[in-house]
C-alpha cells in the first residue's frame, strides 16, 4: 500500500527497511536523492524490487476478500476524517481541564455546567457521561468531564487527541504546584492552546501576582505580561468569572477555526465505556466529524454493532449527534476502550473491512512501530530516521535537575535536536510514562526510581526508561543517541580501473576493449571515463564481456570488452573508473 509519492524516509518506514538500504537501492537504480526528497510510486516500486518486496499502489486498507472490494469506497469514506472544505461547518470547541489536585478542577467543571444549562433544559437531570456541552451566548462548548492530565495524555497516547483548548486551573491561594508543572508540560507536548483559570479568587489568601510570576518562571507568559496565554480570574464557589472564561475559550477556539463536516458518516472517539446490567456495553462517544444517528451501524475499535439508543448529557434520548457532541450509545457488542475510534459505516461488509484495517493497524503498532527506546533511537539514529530526540527528565533534587538540563542543552545538536518536553524533581510516575508514550519520548531519570504503577504502564506502553546514578554516563548516552541520529552520508568507493586498449563498433555502439589495471569492473556499476586525467563521462557500465561471454565482474589483470551506457565517444588511452556509492551512518 503506497501513496502516489512518498518521501525517502517515509518509504524506508513503509518498507520496514533502513534508510541506508533504501538509499542504496536508489543509488543502484542510478538515483541520488536525499532522505527528504520525494519519489513517485513507480520509483518506489523499483526500490521495492531491489529489496525483494512487492507493493500495491493505493493508500487504502487492502481488503483481503474480493467480496469486500466494492465496499472500498465506503471504507475510504469511513477512514477519511476530513471532507471537502466547502462542506465544513463550524463546530464547538472541546475543552479539557487540567491542574494540581484540590485546585478546583471538579468544582469548576460543575460550576460551568450548572451555570450554563439553558433554561429550557434546566429541568433535566444532569448525567455524568464523561463529557457535557453548555451553551454560551448562543454557541456551544464541550467540556471533557474527566479532569487531569492523566486522562488527557492517556487518550492522546491512544491517538485520540480530542482536546481543542486546555484550561489550566491554578488556585490563587496555592500557586504553581508540581502537578501544575506537569500539566503545563502535557499541554505543551500536545501542542494545544492553553487558558489559565486562576481559581479560588474569592479567598482572602488569593495572591494573583504571585501566581502570575510563578507561571512566568515555568515559561507560561500570560497576555498581561506580553505573552500569548490568556488568564481569567474565576471562582468555582461564587461563580465569578465563569462567563469571562467561556468568552476566552471561544476566542481561542475561533483562532483555530474548528470545523467539521456534519453531512458525512460520523467519526468519533470513545471518551469512556463500561458494562451495565440490563443495558449491555455503554459507551460515551465524542463525535469528531459527521453526524451520528440512531440506527447507524458503527465500528468501535475492533467490534461493530448498531446504535440502539443515544442519550445525551441531560439523560435525554436523542436521534442525532452532530460534531463535538458527546453522547452515550447502546448497542455495541463489546465494551470499547477510551480513545478507540468509532466510525459509522453503510453496511456489514464495510464494517468488516474497517475492523480488518483497524486490526492491521494495531498489529503494526504492537510490532513496535511507534514507541522508541533509546536503543531503537540509536538504531534509527544510525539510519537517519529520527530528527529530534524527545526526553522526559526527572531527577532527585532541583540542583541536579538544573545541572543536567544545562549540560543537555550544551550537547551538539546542529542536525539532531534534543527536546526536553518535561523536567521535574521526583520519582518517575505513571503520568511521566503516559506523557512519554504520547510524545514518543524516552524517560531519563537521575538518582531516582520508577514506582510500581509507573513500571507497569511503562512495560505496557513500551516506554524506555533509563535510570542513571552518574551524570557523566547520562550525558554520554544521550550524546551517543544524538550523534547516531545523523543522516547517513553517501560515500564513494572506487572499484577499479580499466585501460582502453582498442575500440570496436557494433552498429552505433562503441565497444571498449580494456585491460583491468586494478580492482575490478562490474556490469551495471557506476563508471567515469577519464581522458588525460579528467572525466569526460559519468554514467554506468552497460554490457561487460570476457571473450564472447557475458561477465558479471572482471578482475585486475584480465581483458574485457565493455560498453558505457549512452556514450560512444571512447578512444584508446582512456581509463574507465568503476565505482560504487554507499550510504553510511555517520559518527
Ligand atoms: P480538584 O481536585 O482540582 O478537582 O479540586 P476540587 O474541585 O475537588 O476542589 C478542591 C477543594 O477546593 C474543594 O473543597 C472545593 O470546595 C474547593 N474549591 C474549589 N473551587 C473553589 C473556589 O473557587 N473557591 C473556594 N473558596 N474554594 C474552592
GROMACS .gro file of N, CA, C and O in nm, residues 183-247:
model
  260
  183UNK      N    1   0.115   1.942   3.430
  183UNK     CA    2   0.007   1.973   3.337
  183UNK      C    3   0.057   2.064   3.225
  183UNK      O    4   0.023   2.044   3.108
  184UNK      N    5   0.140   2.161   3.261
  184UNK     CA    6   0.193   2.254   3.159
  184UNK      C    7   0.272   2.174   3.054
  184UNK      O    8   0.254   2.194   2.934
  185UNK      N    9   0.356   2.081   3.100
  185UNK     CA   10   0.433   2.001   3.005
  185UNK      C   11   0.342   1.917   2.916
  185UNK      O   12   0.366   1.904   2.796
  186UNK      N   13   0.239   1.860   2.977
  186UNK     CA   14   0.148   1.776   2.899
  186UNK      C   15   0.075   1.859   2.793
  186UNK      O   16   0.057   1.815   2.680
  187UNK      N   17   0.034   1.977   2.831
  187UNK     CA   18  -0.038   2.064   2.736
  187UNK      C   19   0.056   2.103   2.622
  187UNK      O   20   0.020   2.098   2.505
  188UNK      N   21   0.177   2.141   2.660
  188UNK     CA   22   0.275   2.181   2.558
  188UNK      C   23   0.306   2.068   2.463
  188UNK      O   24   0.312   2.086   2.342
  189UNK      N   25   0.329   1.949   2.522
  189UNK     CA   26   0.365   1.834   2.438
  189UNK      C   27   0.252   1.804   2.340
  189UNK      O   28   0.275   1.757   2.229
  190UNK      N   29   0.128   1.834   2.380
  190UNK     CA   30   0.014   1.806   2.292
  190UNK      C   31  -0.007   1.920   2.193
  190UNK      O   32  -0.088   1.908   2.102
  191UNK      N   33   0.064   2.030   2.213
  191UNK     CA   34   0.053   2.144   2.125
  191UNK      C   35  -0.091   2.196   2.117
  191UNK      O   36  -0.144   2.223   2.009
  192UNK      N   37  -0.152   2.208   2.234
  192UNK     CA   38  -0.290   2.257   2.244
  192UNK      C   39  -0.285   2.395   2.310
  192UNK      O   40  -0.208   2.415   2.403
  193UNK      N   41  -0.363   2.492   2.261
  193UNK     CA   42  -0.360   2.624   2.325
  193UNK      C   43  -0.413   2.617   2.469
  193UNK      O   44  -0.501   2.538   2.500
  194UNK      N   45  -0.354   2.702   2.553
  194UNK     CA   46  -0.383   2.698   2.696
  194UNK      C   47  -0.451   2.826   2.742
  194UNK      O   48  -0.420   2.934   2.695
  195UNK      N   49  -0.546   2.809   2.835
  195UNK     CA   50  -0.608   2.923   2.902
  195UNK      C   51  -0.590   2.896   3.051
  195UNK      O   52  -0.619   2.786   3.097
  196UNK      N   53  -0.540   2.994   3.126
  196UNK     CA   54  -0.525   2.974   3.270
  196UNK      C   55  -0.651   3.021   3.340
  196UNK      O   56  -0.696   3.134   3.319
  197UNK      N   57  -0.711   2.933   3.422
  197UNK     CA   58  -0.823   2.974   3.507
  197UNK      C   59  -0.764   2.991   3.647
  197UNK      O   60  -0.725   2.894   3.710
  198UNK      N   61  -0.753   3.115   3.689
  198UNK     CA   62  -0.696   3.143   3.821
  198UNK      C   63  -0.811   3.131   3.921
  198UNK      O   64  -0.891   3.224   3.937
  199UNK      N   65  -0.820   3.013   3.982
  199UNK     CA   66  -0.938   2.979   4.063
  199UNK      C   67  -0.924   3.023   4.209
  199UNK      O   68  -0.816   3.061   4.253
  200UNK      N   69  -1.033   3.014   4.279
  200UNK     CA   70  -1.041   3.047   4.422
  200UNK      C   71  -1.005   3.194   4.447
  200UNK      O   72  -0.946   3.228   4.550
  201UNK      N   73  -1.042   3.278   4.350
  201UNK     CA   74  -1.010   3.420   4.359
  201UNK      C   75  -1.089   3.485   4.474
  201UNK      O   76  -1.055   3.593   4.521
  202UNK      N   77  -1.193   3.414   4.519
  202UNK     CA   78  -1.276   3.465   4.632
  202UNK      C   79  -1.203   3.456   4.765
  202UNK      O   80  -1.238   3.522   4.862
  203UNK      N   81  -1.099   3.376   4.773
  203UNK     CA   82  -1.034   3.355   4.903
  203UNK      C   83  -0.944   3.472   4.941
  203UNK      O   84  -0.879   3.534   4.857
  204UNK      N   85  -0.940   3.500   5.071
  204UNK     CA   86  -0.857   3.612   5.121
  204UNK      C   87  -0.710   3.591   5.091
  204UNK      O   88  -0.637   3.685   5.066
  205UNK      N   89  -0.671   3.463   5.094
  205UNK     CA   90  -0.529   3.432   5.073
  205UNK      C   91  -0.489   3.441   4.926
  205UNK      O   92  -0.373   3.421   4.893
  206UNK      N   93  -0.586   3.467   4.840
  206UNK     CA   94  -0.556   3.470   4.696
  206UNK      C   95  -0.449   3.574   4.666
  206UNK      O   96  -0.456   3.687   4.714
  207UNK      N   97  -0.349   3.534   4.587
  207UNK     CA   98  -0.240   3.625   4.554
  207UNK      C   99  -0.208   3.612   4.404
  207UNK      O  100  -0.111   3.547   4.364
  208UNK      N  101  -0.293   3.676   4.321
  208UNK     CA  102  -0.279   3.660   4.176
  208UNK      C  103  -0.140   3.696   4.124
  208UNK      O  104  -0.087   3.625   4.038
  209UNK      N  105  -0.079   3.802   4.175
  209UNK     CA  106   0.050   3.843   4.120
  209UNK      C  107   0.158   3.737   4.141
  209UNK      O  108   0.241   3.713   4.055
  210UNK      N  109   0.151   3.674   4.258
  210UNK     CA  110   0.249   3.569   4.286
  210UNK      C  111   0.232   3.455   4.185
  210UNK      O  112   0.329   3.404   4.128
  211UNK      N  113   0.107   3.416   4.160
  211UNK     CA  114   0.082   3.306   4.067
  211UNK      C  115   0.130   3.342   3.926
  211UNK      O  116   0.193   3.261   3.857
  212UNK      N  117   0.104   3.467   3.886
  212UNK     CA  118   0.146   3.509   3.752
  212UNK      C  119   0.298   3.499   3.738
  212UNK      O  120   0.350   3.455   3.634
  213UNK      N  121   0.368   3.541   3.843
  213UNK     CA  122   0.515   3.535   3.839
  213UNK      C  123   0.561   3.390   3.835
  213UNK      O  124   0.654   3.355   3.759
  214UNK      N  125   0.495   3.304   3.914
  214UNK     CA  126   0.532   3.162   3.913
  214UNK      C  127   0.509   3.099   3.776
  214UNK      O  128   0.588   3.017   3.730
  215UNK      N  129   0.401   3.139   3.712
  215UNK     CA  130   0.372   3.085   3.578
  215UNK      C  131   0.481   3.129   3.481
  215UNK      O  132   0.528   3.051   3.399
  216UNK      N  133   0.521   3.256   3.494
  216UNK     CA  134   0.626   3.308   3.406
  216UNK      C  135   0.754   3.226   3.423
  216UNK      O  136   0.822   3.194   3.326
  217UNK      N  137   0.783   3.188   3.548
  217UNK     CA  138   0.902   3.105   3.574
  217UNK      C  139   0.894   2.972   3.500
  217UNK      O  140   0.995   2.913   3.465
  218UNK      N  141   0.772   2.925   3.477
  218UNK     CA  142   0.753   2.799   3.404
  218UNK      C  143   0.744   2.821   3.254
  218UNK      O  144   0.709   2.730   3.178
  219UNK      N  145   0.770   2.945   3.214
  219UNK     CA  146   0.766   2.974   3.071
  219UNK      C  147   0.624   2.999   3.019
  219UNK      O  148   0.602   3.005   2.898
  220UNK      N  149   0.528   3.012   3.110
  220UNK     CA  150   0.391   3.043   3.066
  220UNK      C  151   0.372   3.194   3.084
  220UNK      O  152   0.354   3.242   3.195
  221UNK      N  153   0.383   3.266   2.973
  221UNK     CA  154   0.371   3.411   2.983
  221UNK      C  155   0.230   3.453   2.948
  221UNK      O  156   0.182   3.429   2.838
  222UNK      N  157   0.165   3.512   3.046
  222UNK     CA  158   0.026   3.549   3.025
  222UNK      C  159   0.019   3.679   2.942
  222UNK      O  160   0.116   3.753   2.932
  223UNK      N  161  -0.097   3.703   2.885
  223UNK     CA  162  -0.114   3.818   2.796
  223UNK      C  163  -0.077   3.950   2.864
  223UNK      O  164  -0.010   4.034   2.807
  224UNK      N  165  -0.119   3.963   2.990
  224UNK     CA  166  -0.091   4.085   3.067
  224UNK      C  167   0.060   4.114   3.073
  224UNK      O  168   0.104   4.227   3.081
  225UNK      N  169   0.141   4.007   3.067
  225UNK     CA  170   0.286   4.022   3.071
  225UNK      C  171   0.348   4.017   2.932
  225UNK      O  172   0.466   3.994   2.915
  226UNK      N  173   0.264   4.033   2.831
  226UNK     CA  174   0.316   4.037   2.695
  226UNK      C  175   0.322   3.902   2.625
  226UNK      O  176   0.374   3.891   2.515
  227UNK      N  177   0.269   3.800   2.689
  227UNK     CA  178   0.272   3.667   2.627
  227UNK      C  179   0.143   3.639   2.552
  227UNK      O  180   0.066   3.730   2.523
  228UNK      N  181   0.120   3.509   2.523
  228UNK     CA  182   0.000   3.478   2.445
  228UNK      C  183  -0.096   3.386   2.519
  228UNK      O  184  -0.186   3.328   2.460
  229UNK      N  185  -0.075   3.372   2.652
  229UNK     CA  186  -0.165   3.285   2.727
  229UNK      C  187  -0.265   3.369   2.804
  229UNK      O  188  -0.229   3.447   2.892
  230UNK      N  189  -0.395   3.357   2.772
  230UNK     CA  190  -0.494   3.434   2.847
  230UNK      C  191  -0.510   3.379   2.989
  230UNK      O  192  -0.497   3.257   3.009
  231UNK      N  193  -0.531   3.468   3.084
  231UNK     CA  194  -0.555   3.426   3.223
  231UNK      C  195  -0.687   3.489   3.267
  231UNK      O  196  -0.709   3.608   3.248
  232UNK      N  197  -0.774   3.404   3.323
  232UNK     CA  198  -0.904   3.454   3.367
  232UNK      C  199  -0.921   3.424   3.516
  232UNK      O  200  -0.919   3.307   3.555
  233UNK      N  201  -0.936   3.527   3.600
  233UNK     CA  202  -0.962   3.502   3.742
  233UNK      C  203  -1.105   3.450   3.759
  233UNK      O  204  -1.197   3.508   3.701
  234UNK      N  205  -1.120   3.339   3.830
  234UNK     CA  206  -1.253   3.281   3.849
  234UNK      C  207  -1.271   3.230   3.992
  234UNK      O  208  -1.174   3.219   4.066
  235UNK      N  209  -1.395   3.201   4.023
  235UNK     CA  210  -1.422   3.129   4.146
  235UNK      C  211  -1.530   3.027   4.118
  235UNK      O  212  -1.641   3.063   4.080
  236UNK      N  213  -1.496   2.902   4.139
  236UNK     CA  214  -1.595   2.797   4.118
  236UNK      C  215  -1.699   2.806   4.228
  236UNK      O  216  -1.811   2.760   4.212
  237UNK      N  217  -1.661   2.869   4.338
  237UNK     CA  218  -1.752   2.877   4.452
  237UNK      C  219  -1.856   2.987   4.431
  237UNK      O  220  -1.976   2.962   4.442
  238UNK      N  221  -1.810   3.108   4.401
  238UNK     CA  222  -1.904   3.220   4.386
  238UNK      C  223  -1.953   3.234   4.242
  238UNK      O  224  -2.036   3.318   4.213
  239UNK      N  225  -1.897   3.157   4.151
  239UNK     CA  226  -1.930   3.158   4.007
  239UNK      C  227  -1.878   3.283   3.936
  239UNK      O  228  -1.912   3.308   3.820
  240UNK      N  229  -1.799   3.360   4.007
  240UNK     CA  230  -1.742   3.480   3.947
  240UNK      C  231  -1.647   3.444   3.833
  240UNK      O  232  -1.571   3.347   3.843
  241UNK      N  233  -1.654   3.517   3.723
  241UNK     CA  234  -1.559   3.499   3.613
  241UNK      C  235  -1.588   3.385   3.516
  241UNK      O  236  -1.515   3.367   3.419
  242UNK      N  237  -1.695   3.308   3.542
  242UNK     CA  238  -1.719   3.193   3.455
  242UNK      C  239  -1.756   3.236   3.312
  242UNK      O  240  -1.715   3.172   3.215
  243UNK      N  241  -1.834   3.344   3.302
  243UNK     CA  242  -1.870   3.395   3.169
  243UNK      C  243  -1.746   3.438   3.093
  243UNK      O  244  -1.733   3.411   2.973
  244UNK      N  245  -1.656   3.507   3.166
  244UNK     CA  246  -1.532   3.552   3.102
  244UNK      C  247  -1.453   3.430   3.052
  244UNK      O  248  -1.396   3.432   2.943
  245UNK      N  249  -1.450   3.327   3.135
  245UNK     CA  250  -1.374   3.207   3.097
  245UNK      C  251  -1.429   3.149   2.967
  245UNK      O  252  -1.354   3.116   2.874
  246UNK      N  253  -1.562   3.140   2.958
  246UNK     CA  254  -1.623   3.086   2.836
  246UNK      C  255  -1.596   3.178   2.716
  246UNK      O  256  -1.570   3.130   2.606
  247UNK      N  257  -1.602   3.310   2.741
  247UNK     CA  258  -1.571   3.405   2.632
  247UNK      C  259  -1.431   3.377   2.577
  247UNK      O  260  -1.410   3.369   2.456
   0.00000   0.00000   0.00000
